[in-house]
Structure formats: C-alpha cells, structure tokens
Amino acid sequence: MNLVRRAVVCGSCGQSSEQIQPNSGGESGAPDLDTRPHGPVRSTISFWMQRCPHCGYCAADISAIHEQAADLIGEEEYQNQLTDLRFPAKACEFLAHALILERVGQRADAGWTSLHAAWVCDDHDGQGQALARGKALEYWRNAKLAGEDFAEPELEPALAVDLLRRMGRFEDALINCNQALDGGEEPLEPLIEHLLRFEKSLIQGRDTGTYRLCDLPAFQA
Ligand SMILES: [Zn+2]
C-alpha cells in the first residue's frame, strides 16, 4: 500500500498534525452484502478517517469543519464517544464523525459512517459491531422519518435486513425480510428478490457471517 504523509492544519482547533492517506486503487470485485468493498481499498479503512490529536476532531479531511458542528467537538457527548471502550479506537473516530453528521442534519451519511465503524469492529474480532450496526440503523430510521433516503429505495430493506442479521437479531431480521418480500405493491427487482431470499436462508440458519454479492446462488456459474 502506498502511503502519503502530509501536515494538515485542523479546521477545528487550528493546530497542525501529520495525517496519512492511502494511495491505492484497483479492481475490488463483488462487495459484501452490506456494500463493504473488496480488493485493495478494503484494507485501507483505518485511513478513511483523520483524527486531530489536539482536539479530537474526526473527519475524512480535518482541514475544514462545518460551522454548525464547530461547538460539538468540545461537548461531552462527542469527547465521550472518542474514548468509548466498547469499540476499537478507530471505530470511535467513525462514530464521533457520525455525531458531527447528525448535528449538521446528514442522518443518512451518519448511518453509513456508523456502518463503516462496524466494519472496523468486524476487523477487531467483532468488538462493538452489533452496537455500531444498531447506531447505523437508528440514524437510517431517523433519515427516513425526515424524508431522506439512505440508499436506492428498493435496496434499503435488504441493507437493513443484513445489518440485523449480522447483529444476531434474527427475529427482527426475519420480520423485515418477509415484509420486504411480501409487502410491496410493485414486484421486486429480480436481484433484490434473490438477495432477500438469500438473506432469509441465512437468517433461518442463524448465520451472522459475512457474505458477498457473488455468493448469491443465482450468481453462481
Ligand atoms: Zn484539532
């Protein structure tokens, strides 16, 4: 992996720190069912979020901060999130950034950032993963209540089902999966229906494992 180091002046506190950016790309192949990419980019996740060592501001690029979030960095809720021992330290950075996104009204993105935190947890023996996925679902629920989509609308139920299954909340996952399969007025897109039926079989097998889009039975040669 190519790493690029550069000094960044924090948009929150004005102090400088060295930040590392990965410089890698390439083909990533089929993603996990929750969209986590494969290939080189999968392993760069610890570099997706910068953290100012002086004030704790976390963002993909800490050189700027949304003015509505400026006060949040010093608040107890934010600082407590940075030191929440239920999660790996890097996951805390994603979850802290999610608080910033929520503050500025970007609930869908706050959910995605929480899911990225869960991926970090997955890479640390799953420590805190269910809590992080629960936060993602809560942000997404609030996004929908505010009229905001968090994905292509037909894909949203399948994503929620996958998070619930990975959390081990099999009953909720099954209810959501059945609703998505049976509830709509419009016929489901074939890929979405395949995806949901695959999830249903995993739920019935009480399987919390990671699967990729290419694991779908309909996509096997
Ligand atoms: Zn700072």
PDB file of C-alpha atoms and ligand atoms in Angstrom:
ATOM      1  CA  MET A   1       0.000   0.000   0.000  1.00  0.00           C
ATOM      2  CA  ASN A   2       1.265   3.450  -0.920  1.00  0.00           C
ATOM      3  CA  LEU A   3       1.005   5.880   1.982  1.00  0.00           C
ATOM      4  CA  VAL A   4       1.139   9.635   1.572  1.00  0.00           C
ATOM      5  CA  ARG A   5       2.034  11.655   4.689  1.00  0.00           C
ATOM      6  CA  ARG A   6       1.292  15.322   4.938  1.00  0.00           C
ATOM      7  CA  ALA A   7       0.868  18.007   7.582  1.00  0.00           C
ATOM      8  CA  VAL A   8      -2.753  19.123   7.986  1.00  0.00           C
ATOM      9  CA  VAL A   9      -3.956  22.172   9.889  1.00  0.00           C
ATOM     10  CA  CYS A  10      -7.090  21.270  11.849  1.00  0.00           C
ATOM     11  CA  GLY A  11     -10.180  23.199  10.814  1.00  0.00           C
ATOM     12  CA  SER A  12     -11.489  22.965  14.368  1.00  0.00           C
ATOM     13  CA  CYS A  13      -8.556  23.971  16.623  1.00  0.00           C
ATOM     14  CA  GLY A  14      -6.048  25.381  14.123  1.00  0.00           C
ATOM     15  CA  GLN A  15      -3.184  23.097  15.200  1.00  0.00           C
ATOM     16  CA  SER A  16      -1.103  21.054  12.789  1.00  0.00           C
ATOM     17  CA  SER A  17      -0.631  17.288  12.738  1.00  0.00           C
ATOM     18  CA  GLU A  18       0.706  14.665  10.366  1.00  0.00           C
ATOM     19  CA  GLN A  19      -2.009  12.681   8.612  1.00  0.00           C
ATOM     20  CA  ILE A  20      -1.636   9.602   6.434  1.00  0.00           C
ATOM     21  CA  GLN A  21      -3.583   8.927   3.259  1.00  0.00           C
ATOM     22  CA  PRO A  22      -3.531   5.672   1.353  1.00  0.00           C
ATOM     23  CA  ASN A  23      -2.836   5.917  -2.326  1.00  0.00           C
ATOM     24  CA  SER A  24      -4.237   2.689  -3.659  1.00  0.00           C
ATOM     25  CA  GLY A  25      -6.939   1.689  -6.052  1.00  0.00           C
ATOM     26  CA  GLY A  26      -7.601  -1.136  -8.427  1.00  0.00           C
ATOM     27  CA  GLU A  27     -10.354  -3.617  -9.045  1.00  0.00           C
ATOM     28  CA  SER A  28     -12.346  -4.568  -5.984  1.00  0.00           C
ATOM     29  CA  GLY A  29     -14.741  -7.251  -7.309  1.00  0.00           C
ATOM     30  CA  ALA A  30     -18.123  -8.009  -5.762  1.00  0.00           C
ATOM     31  CA  PRO A  31     -18.764  -6.253  -2.450  1.00  0.00           C
ATOM     32  CA  ASP A  32     -20.178  -7.733   0.758  1.00  0.00           C
ATOM     33  CA  LEU A  33     -23.961  -7.749   1.081  1.00  0.00           C
ATOM     34  CA  ASP A  34     -23.662  -4.549   3.153  1.00  0.00           C
ATOM     35  CA  THR A  35     -21.641  -2.907   0.324  1.00  0.00           C
ATOM     36  CA  ARG A  36     -18.216  -3.199   2.025  1.00  0.00           C
ATOM     37  CA  PRO A  37     -15.719  -3.202  -0.859  1.00  0.00           C
ATOM     38  CA  HIS A  38     -13.157  -5.907  -1.538  1.00  0.00           C
ATOM     39  CA  GLY A  39      -9.731  -5.567  -3.113  1.00  0.00           C
ATOM     40  CA  PRO A  40      -7.046  -3.084  -2.003  1.00  0.00           C
ATOM     41  CA  VAL A  41      -9.498  -0.490  -0.740  1.00  0.00           C
ATOM     42  CA  ARG A  42     -10.964  -2.880   1.869  1.00  0.00           C
ATOM     43  CA  SER A  43      -7.781  -2.823   3.908  1.00  0.00           C
ATOM     44  CA  THR A  44      -7.398   0.961   3.799  1.00  0.00           C
ATOM     45  CA  ILE A  45     -10.354   1.542   6.125  1.00  0.00           C
ATOM     46  CA  SER A  46      -8.157   2.688   9.008  1.00  0.00           C
ATOM     47  CA  PHE A  47      -7.091   5.631   6.823  1.00  0.00           C
ATOM     48  CA  TRP A  48     -10.588   6.724   5.807  1.00  0.00           C
ATOM     49  CA  MET A  49     -10.907   8.929   8.874  1.00  0.00           C
ATOM     50  CA  GLN A  50      -8.416  11.547  10.076  1.00  0.00           C
ATOM     51  CA  ARG A  51      -8.286  12.495  13.748  1.00  0.00           C
ATOM     52  CA  CYS A  52      -6.782  15.683  15.129  1.00  0.00           C
ATOM     53  CA  PRO A  53      -4.578  14.610  18.065  1.00  0.00           C
ATOM     54  CA  HIS A  54      -5.076  18.017  19.708  1.00  0.00           C
ATOM     55  CA  CYS A  55      -8.864  18.499  19.836  1.00  0.00           C
ATOM     56  CA  GLY A  56     -10.236  15.133  18.680  1.00  0.00           C
ATOM     57  CA  TYR A  57     -11.958  16.400  15.533  1.00  0.00           C
ATOM     58  CA  CYS A  58     -12.545  13.402  13.226  1.00  0.00           C
ATOM     59  CA  ALA A  59     -13.352  13.673   9.515  1.00  0.00           C
ATOM     60  CA  ALA A  60     -12.194  12.319   6.179  1.00  0.00           C
ATOM     61  CA  ASP A  61     -10.421  15.668   5.835  1.00  0.00           C
ATOM     62  CA  ILE A  62      -9.939  17.591   9.091  1.00  0.00           C
ATOM     63  CA  SER A  63      -8.728  20.753   7.374  1.00  0.00           C
ATOM     64  CA  ALA A  64     -12.287  22.100   7.304  1.00  0.00           C
ATOM     65  CA  ILE A  65     -15.298  21.825   9.600  1.00  0.00           C
ATOM     66  CA  HIS A  66     -18.972  22.649   9.072  1.00  0.00           C
ATOM     67  CA  GLU A  67     -19.771  25.774  11.069  1.00  0.00           C
ATOM     68  CA  GLN A  68     -22.823  24.108  12.645  1.00  0.00           C
ATOM     69  CA  ALA A  69     -20.549  21.400  14.052  1.00  0.00           C
ATOM     70  CA  ALA A  70     -17.834  23.679  15.438  1.00  0.00           C
ATOM     71  CA  ASP A  71     -19.203  23.682  19.008  1.00  0.00           C
ATOM     72  CA  LEU A  72     -19.818  19.923  19.079  1.00  0.00           C
ATOM     73  CA  ILE A  73     -16.114  18.959  19.259  1.00  0.00           C
ATOM     74  CA  GLY A  74     -15.763  20.325  22.792  1.00  0.00           C
ATOM     75  CA  GLU A  75     -19.005  18.787  24.056  1.00  0.00           C
ATOM     76  CA  GLU A  76     -19.067  15.889  26.489  1.00  0.00           C
ATOM     77  CA  GLU A  77     -21.078  13.563  24.225  1.00  0.00           C
ATOM     78  CA  TYR A  78     -18.528  13.925  21.437  1.00  0.00           C
ATOM     79  CA  GLN A  79     -15.452  13.539  23.670  1.00  0.00           C
ATOM     80  CA  ASN A  80     -17.027  10.548  25.437  1.00  0.00           C
ATOM     81  CA  GLN A  81     -17.614   8.862  22.070  1.00  0.00           C
ATOM     82  CA  LEU A  82     -13.892   9.170  21.318  1.00  0.00           C
ATOM     83  CA  THR A  83     -12.994   7.195  24.438  1.00  0.00           C
ATOM     84  CA  ASP A  84     -15.846   4.662  24.433  1.00  0.00           C
ATOM     85  CA  LEU A  85     -14.058   1.436  25.351  1.00  0.00           C
ATOM     86  CA  ARG A  86     -16.866  -0.720  23.943  1.00  0.00           C
ATOM     87  CA  PHE A  87     -15.373  -0.077  20.495  1.00  0.00           C
ATOM     88  CA  PRO A  88     -11.893  -0.260  18.936  1.00  0.00           C
ATOM     89  CA  ALA A  89     -10.295   3.224  18.950  1.00  0.00           C
ATOM     90  CA  LYS A  90     -10.572   3.638  15.172  1.00  0.00           C
ATOM     91  CA  ALA A  91     -14.274   2.744  15.262  1.00  0.00           C
ATOM     92  CA  CYS A  92     -14.753   5.520  17.844  1.00  0.00           C
ATOM     93  CA  GLU A  93     -13.416   8.006  15.297  1.00  0.00           C
ATOM     94  CA  PHE A  94     -16.053   6.966  12.743  1.00  0.00           C
ATOM     95  CA  LEU A  95     -18.789   7.103  15.394  1.00  0.00           C
ATOM     96  CA  ALA A  96     -17.610  10.558  16.513  1.00  0.00           C
ATOM     97  CA  HIS A  97     -17.767  11.732  12.906  1.00  0.00           C
ATOM     98  CA  ALA A  98     -21.299  10.326  12.741  1.00  0.00           C
ATOM     99  CA  LEU A  99     -22.257  12.653  15.613  1.00  0.00           C
ATOM    100  CA  ILE A 100     -20.959  15.581  13.525  1.00  0.00           C
ATOM    101  CA  LEU A 101     -23.001  14.475  10.508  1.00  0.00           C
ATOM    102  CA  GLU A 102     -26.089  14.141  12.679  1.00  0.00           C
ATOM    103  CA  ARG A 103     -25.506  17.656  14.071  1.00  0.00           C
ATOM    104  CA  VAL A 104     -25.487  19.117  10.570  1.00  0.00           C
ATOM    105  CA  GLY A 105     -28.580  17.148   9.532  1.00  0.00           C
ATOM    106  CA  GLN A 106     -26.908  14.463   7.388  1.00  0.00           C
ATOM    107  CA  ARG A 107     -28.599  11.473   9.021  1.00  0.00           C
ATOM    108  CA  ALA A 108     -28.194   9.045   6.119  1.00  0.00           C
ATOM    109  CA  ASP A 109     -24.445   9.713   5.987  1.00  0.00           C
ATOM    110  CA  ALA A 110     -24.243   9.385   9.776  1.00  0.00           C
ATOM    111  CA  GLY A 111     -25.694   5.907   9.324  1.00  0.00           C
ATOM    112  CA  TRP A 112     -23.157   4.977   6.655  1.00  0.00           C
ATOM    113  CA  THR A 113     -20.301   6.259   8.810  1.00  0.00           C
ATOM    114  CA  SER A 114     -21.607   4.131  11.695  1.00  0.00           C
ATOM    115  CA  LEU A 115     -21.671   1.122   9.374  1.00  0.00           C
ATOM    116  CA  HIS A 116     -18.043   1.855   8.481  1.00  0.00           C
ATOM    117  CA  ALA A 117     -17.349   1.844  12.241  1.00  0.00           C
ATOM    118  CA  ALA A 118     -18.949  -1.603  12.353  1.00  0.00           C
ATOM    119  CA  TRP A 119     -16.588  -2.788   9.598  1.00  0.00           C
ATOM    120  CA  VAL A 120     -13.645  -1.647  11.746  1.00  0.00           C
ATOM    121  CA  CYS A 121     -15.196  -3.603  14.639  1.00  0.00           C
ATOM    122  CA  ASP A 122     -15.507  -6.656  12.352  1.00  0.00           C
ATOM    123  CA  ASP A 123     -11.752  -6.421  11.765  1.00  0.00           C
ATOM    124  CA  HIS A 124     -11.194  -6.397  15.564  1.00  0.00           C
ATOM    125  CA  ASP A 125     -12.893  -9.709  16.411  1.00  0.00           C
ATOM    126  CA  GLY A 126     -16.311  -8.069  16.175  1.00  0.00           C
ATOM    127  CA  GLN A 127     -15.830  -5.950  19.300  1.00  0.00           C
ATOM    128  CA  GLY A 128     -18.775  -3.495  19.395  1.00  0.00           C
ATOM    129  CA  GLN A 129     -20.009  -4.422  15.898  1.00  0.00           C
ATOM    130  CA  ALA A 130     -23.629  -5.008  16.914  1.00  0.00           C
ATOM    131  CA  LEU A 131     -23.746  -1.681  18.771  1.00  0.00           C
ATOM    132  CA  ALA A 132     -22.274   0.144  15.785  1.00  0.00           C
ATOM    133  CA  ARG A 133     -24.740  -1.513  13.376  1.00  0.00           C
ATOM    134  CA  GLY A 134     -27.551  -0.595  15.770  1.00  0.00           C
ATOM    135  CA  LYS A 135     -26.451   3.032  15.594  1.00  0.00           C
ATOM    136  CA  ALA A 136     -26.393   2.852  11.793  1.00  0.00           C
ATOM    137  CA  LEU A 137     -29.955   1.520  11.727  1.00  0.00           C
ATOM    138  CA  GLU A 138     -31.119   4.236  14.129  1.00  0.00           C
ATOM    139  CA  TYR A 139     -29.584   7.007  12.007  1.00  0.00           C
ATOM    140  CA  TRP A 140     -31.140   5.499   8.880  1.00  0.00           C
ATOM    141  CA  ARG A 141     -34.538   5.227  10.576  1.00  0.00           C
ATOM    142  CA  ASN A 142     -34.314   8.904  11.516  1.00  0.00           C
ATOM    143  CA  ALA A 143     -33.229   9.741   7.961  1.00  0.00           C
ATOM    144  CA  LYS A 144     -36.349   8.055   6.562  1.00  0.00           C
ATOM    145  CA  LEU A 145     -38.554   9.839   9.120  1.00  0.00           C
ATOM    146  CA  ALA A 146     -37.040  13.111   7.876  1.00  0.00           C
ATOM    147  CA  GLY A 147     -37.803  12.141   4.259  1.00  0.00           C
ATOM    148  CA  GLU A 148     -34.179  11.309   3.409  1.00  0.00           C
ATOM    149  CA  ASP A 149     -33.187   8.096   1.554  1.00  0.00           C
ATOM    150  CA  PHE A 150     -30.028   6.302   2.691  1.00  0.00           C
ATOM    151  CA  ALA A 151     -29.696   4.144  -0.449  1.00  0.00           C
ATOM    152  CA  GLU A 152     -31.638   3.290  -3.583  1.00  0.00           C
ATOM    153  CA  PRO A 153     -35.115   2.918  -2.024  1.00  0.00           C
ATOM    154  CA  GLU A 154     -35.580  -0.667  -3.301  1.00  0.00           C
ATOM    155  CA  LEU A 155     -32.236  -1.656  -1.746  1.00  0.00           C
ATOM    156  CA  GLU A 156     -32.877  -0.119   1.679  1.00  0.00           C
ATOM    157  CA  PRO A 157     -34.878  -3.028   3.196  1.00  0.00           C
ATOM    158  CA  ALA A 158     -32.226  -5.564   2.115  1.00  0.00           C
ATOM    159  CA  LEU A 159     -29.490  -3.473   3.718  1.00  0.00           C
ATOM    160  CA  ALA A 160     -31.446  -3.194   6.967  1.00  0.00           C
ATOM    161  CA  VAL A 161     -32.050  -6.949   6.966  1.00  0.00           C
ATOM    162  CA  ASP A 162     -28.339  -7.626   6.505  1.00  0.00           C
ATOM    163  CA  LEU A 163     -27.421  -5.360   9.435  1.00  0.00           C
ATOM    164  CA  LEU A 164     -29.993  -7.024  11.700  1.00  0.00           C
ATOM    165  CA  ARG A 165     -28.758 -10.480  10.716  1.00  0.00           C
ATOM    166  CA  ARG A 166     -25.123  -9.563  11.305  1.00  0.00           C
ATOM    167  CA  MET A 167     -26.167  -8.233  14.750  1.00  0.00           C
ATOM    168  CA  GLY A 168     -27.762 -11.610  15.523  1.00  0.00           C
ATOM    169  CA  ARG A 169     -31.245 -10.038  15.750  1.00  0.00           C
ATOM    170  CA  PHE A 170     -32.723 -12.919  13.757  1.00  0.00           C
ATOM    171  CA  GLU A 171     -36.405 -12.364  14.627  1.00  0.00           C
ATOM    172  CA  ASP A 172     -36.325  -8.700  13.628  1.00  0.00           C
ATOM    173  CA  ALA A 173     -34.323  -9.601  10.544  1.00  0.00           C
ATOM    174  CA  LEU A 174     -36.897 -12.225   9.526  1.00  0.00           C
ATOM    175  CA  ILE A 175     -39.845  -9.881  10.060  1.00  0.00           C
ATOM    176  CA  ASN A 176     -38.166  -7.187   7.964  1.00  0.00           C
ATOM    177  CA  CYS A 177     -37.170  -9.709   5.307  1.00  0.00           C
ATOM    178  CA  ASN A 178     -40.698 -11.136   4.996  1.00  0.00           C
ATOM    179  CA  GLN A 179     -42.186  -7.646   4.863  1.00  0.00           C
ATOM    180  CA  ALA A 180     -39.826  -6.712   2.052  1.00  0.00           C
ATOM    181  CA  LEU A 181     -40.590  -9.943   0.171  1.00  0.00           C
ATOM    182  CA  ASP A 182     -44.370  -9.857   0.596  1.00  0.00           C
ATOM    183  CA  GLY A 183     -45.360  -6.314   1.461  1.00  0.00           C
ATOM    184  CA  GLY A 184     -44.763  -4.203  -1.608  1.00  0.00           C
ATOM    185  CA  GLU A 185     -47.322  -3.363  -4.242  1.00  0.00           C
ATOM    186  CA  GLU A 186     -44.764  -3.367  -7.027  1.00  0.00           C
ATOM    187  CA  PRO A 187     -42.977  -6.611  -7.932  1.00  0.00           C
ATOM    188  CA  LEU A 188     -39.426  -6.692  -6.598  1.00  0.00           C
ATOM    189  CA  GLU A 189     -36.455  -6.343  -8.900  1.00  0.00           C
ATOM    190  CA  PRO A 190     -35.064  -9.858  -9.513  1.00  0.00           C
ATOM    191  CA  LEU A 191     -31.697  -9.063  -7.889  1.00  0.00           C
ATOM    192  CA  ILE A 192     -33.367  -7.639  -4.773  1.00  0.00           C
ATOM    193  CA  GLU A 193     -35.659 -10.663  -4.506  1.00  0.00           C
ATOM    194  CA  HIS A 194     -32.682 -13.038  -4.827  1.00  0.00           C
ATOM    195  CA  LEU A 195     -30.837 -11.039  -2.233  1.00  0.00           C
ATOM    196  CA  LEU A 196     -33.743 -11.152   0.223  1.00  0.00           C
ATOM    197  CA  ARG A 197     -34.314 -14.887  -0.282  1.00  0.00           C
ATOM    198  CA  PHE A 198     -30.591 -15.496   0.325  1.00  0.00           C
ATOM    199  CA  GLU A 199     -30.751 -13.373   3.488  1.00  0.00           C
ATOM    200  CA  LYS A 200     -33.826 -15.335   4.610  1.00  0.00           C
ATOM    201  CA  SER A 201     -31.979 -18.637   4.282  1.00  0.00           C
ATOM    202  CA  LEU A 202     -29.044 -17.203   6.258  1.00  0.00           C
ATOM    203  CA  ILE A 203     -31.401 -15.893   8.951  1.00  0.00           C
ATOM    204  CA  GLN A 204     -33.120 -19.282   9.228  1.00  0.00           C
ATOM    205  CA  GLY A 205     -29.677 -20.864   9.605  1.00  0.00           C
ATOM    206  CA  ARG A 206     -28.912 -18.296  12.350  1.00  0.00           C
ATOM    207  CA  ASP A 207     -25.861 -17.264  10.370  1.00  0.00           C
ATOM    208  CA  THR A 208     -24.223 -13.932  11.288  1.00  0.00           C
ATOM    209  CA  GLY A 209     -21.389 -14.343   8.773  1.00  0.00           C
ATOM    210  CA  THR A 210     -20.089 -12.029   6.089  1.00  0.00           C
ATOM    211  CA  TYR A 211     -21.264 -12.825   2.564  1.00  0.00           C
ATOM    212  CA  ARG A 212     -20.583 -11.196  -0.758  1.00  0.00           C
ATOM    213  CA  LEU A 213     -22.850 -10.374  -3.650  1.00  0.00           C
ATOM    214  CA  CYS A 214     -21.074 -13.102  -5.650  1.00  0.00           C
ATOM    215  CA  ASP A 215     -22.192 -15.659  -3.006  1.00  0.00           C
ATOM    216  CA  LEU A 216     -25.809 -15.279  -4.155  1.00  0.00           C
ATOM    217  CA  PRO A 217     -26.947 -18.663  -5.515  1.00  0.00           C
ATOM    218  CA  ALA A 218     -28.382 -17.050  -8.643  1.00  0.00           C
ATOM    219  CA  PHE A 219     -24.997 -15.551  -9.414  1.00  0.00           C
ATOM    220  CA  GLN A 220     -23.038 -18.760  -9.227  1.00  0.00           C
ATOM    221  CA  ALA A 221     -21.968 -20.205 -12.540  1.00  0.00           C
TER     222      ALA A 221
HETATM  223 ZN    ZN B   1      -7.952  19.999  16.151  1.00  0.00          ZN
END
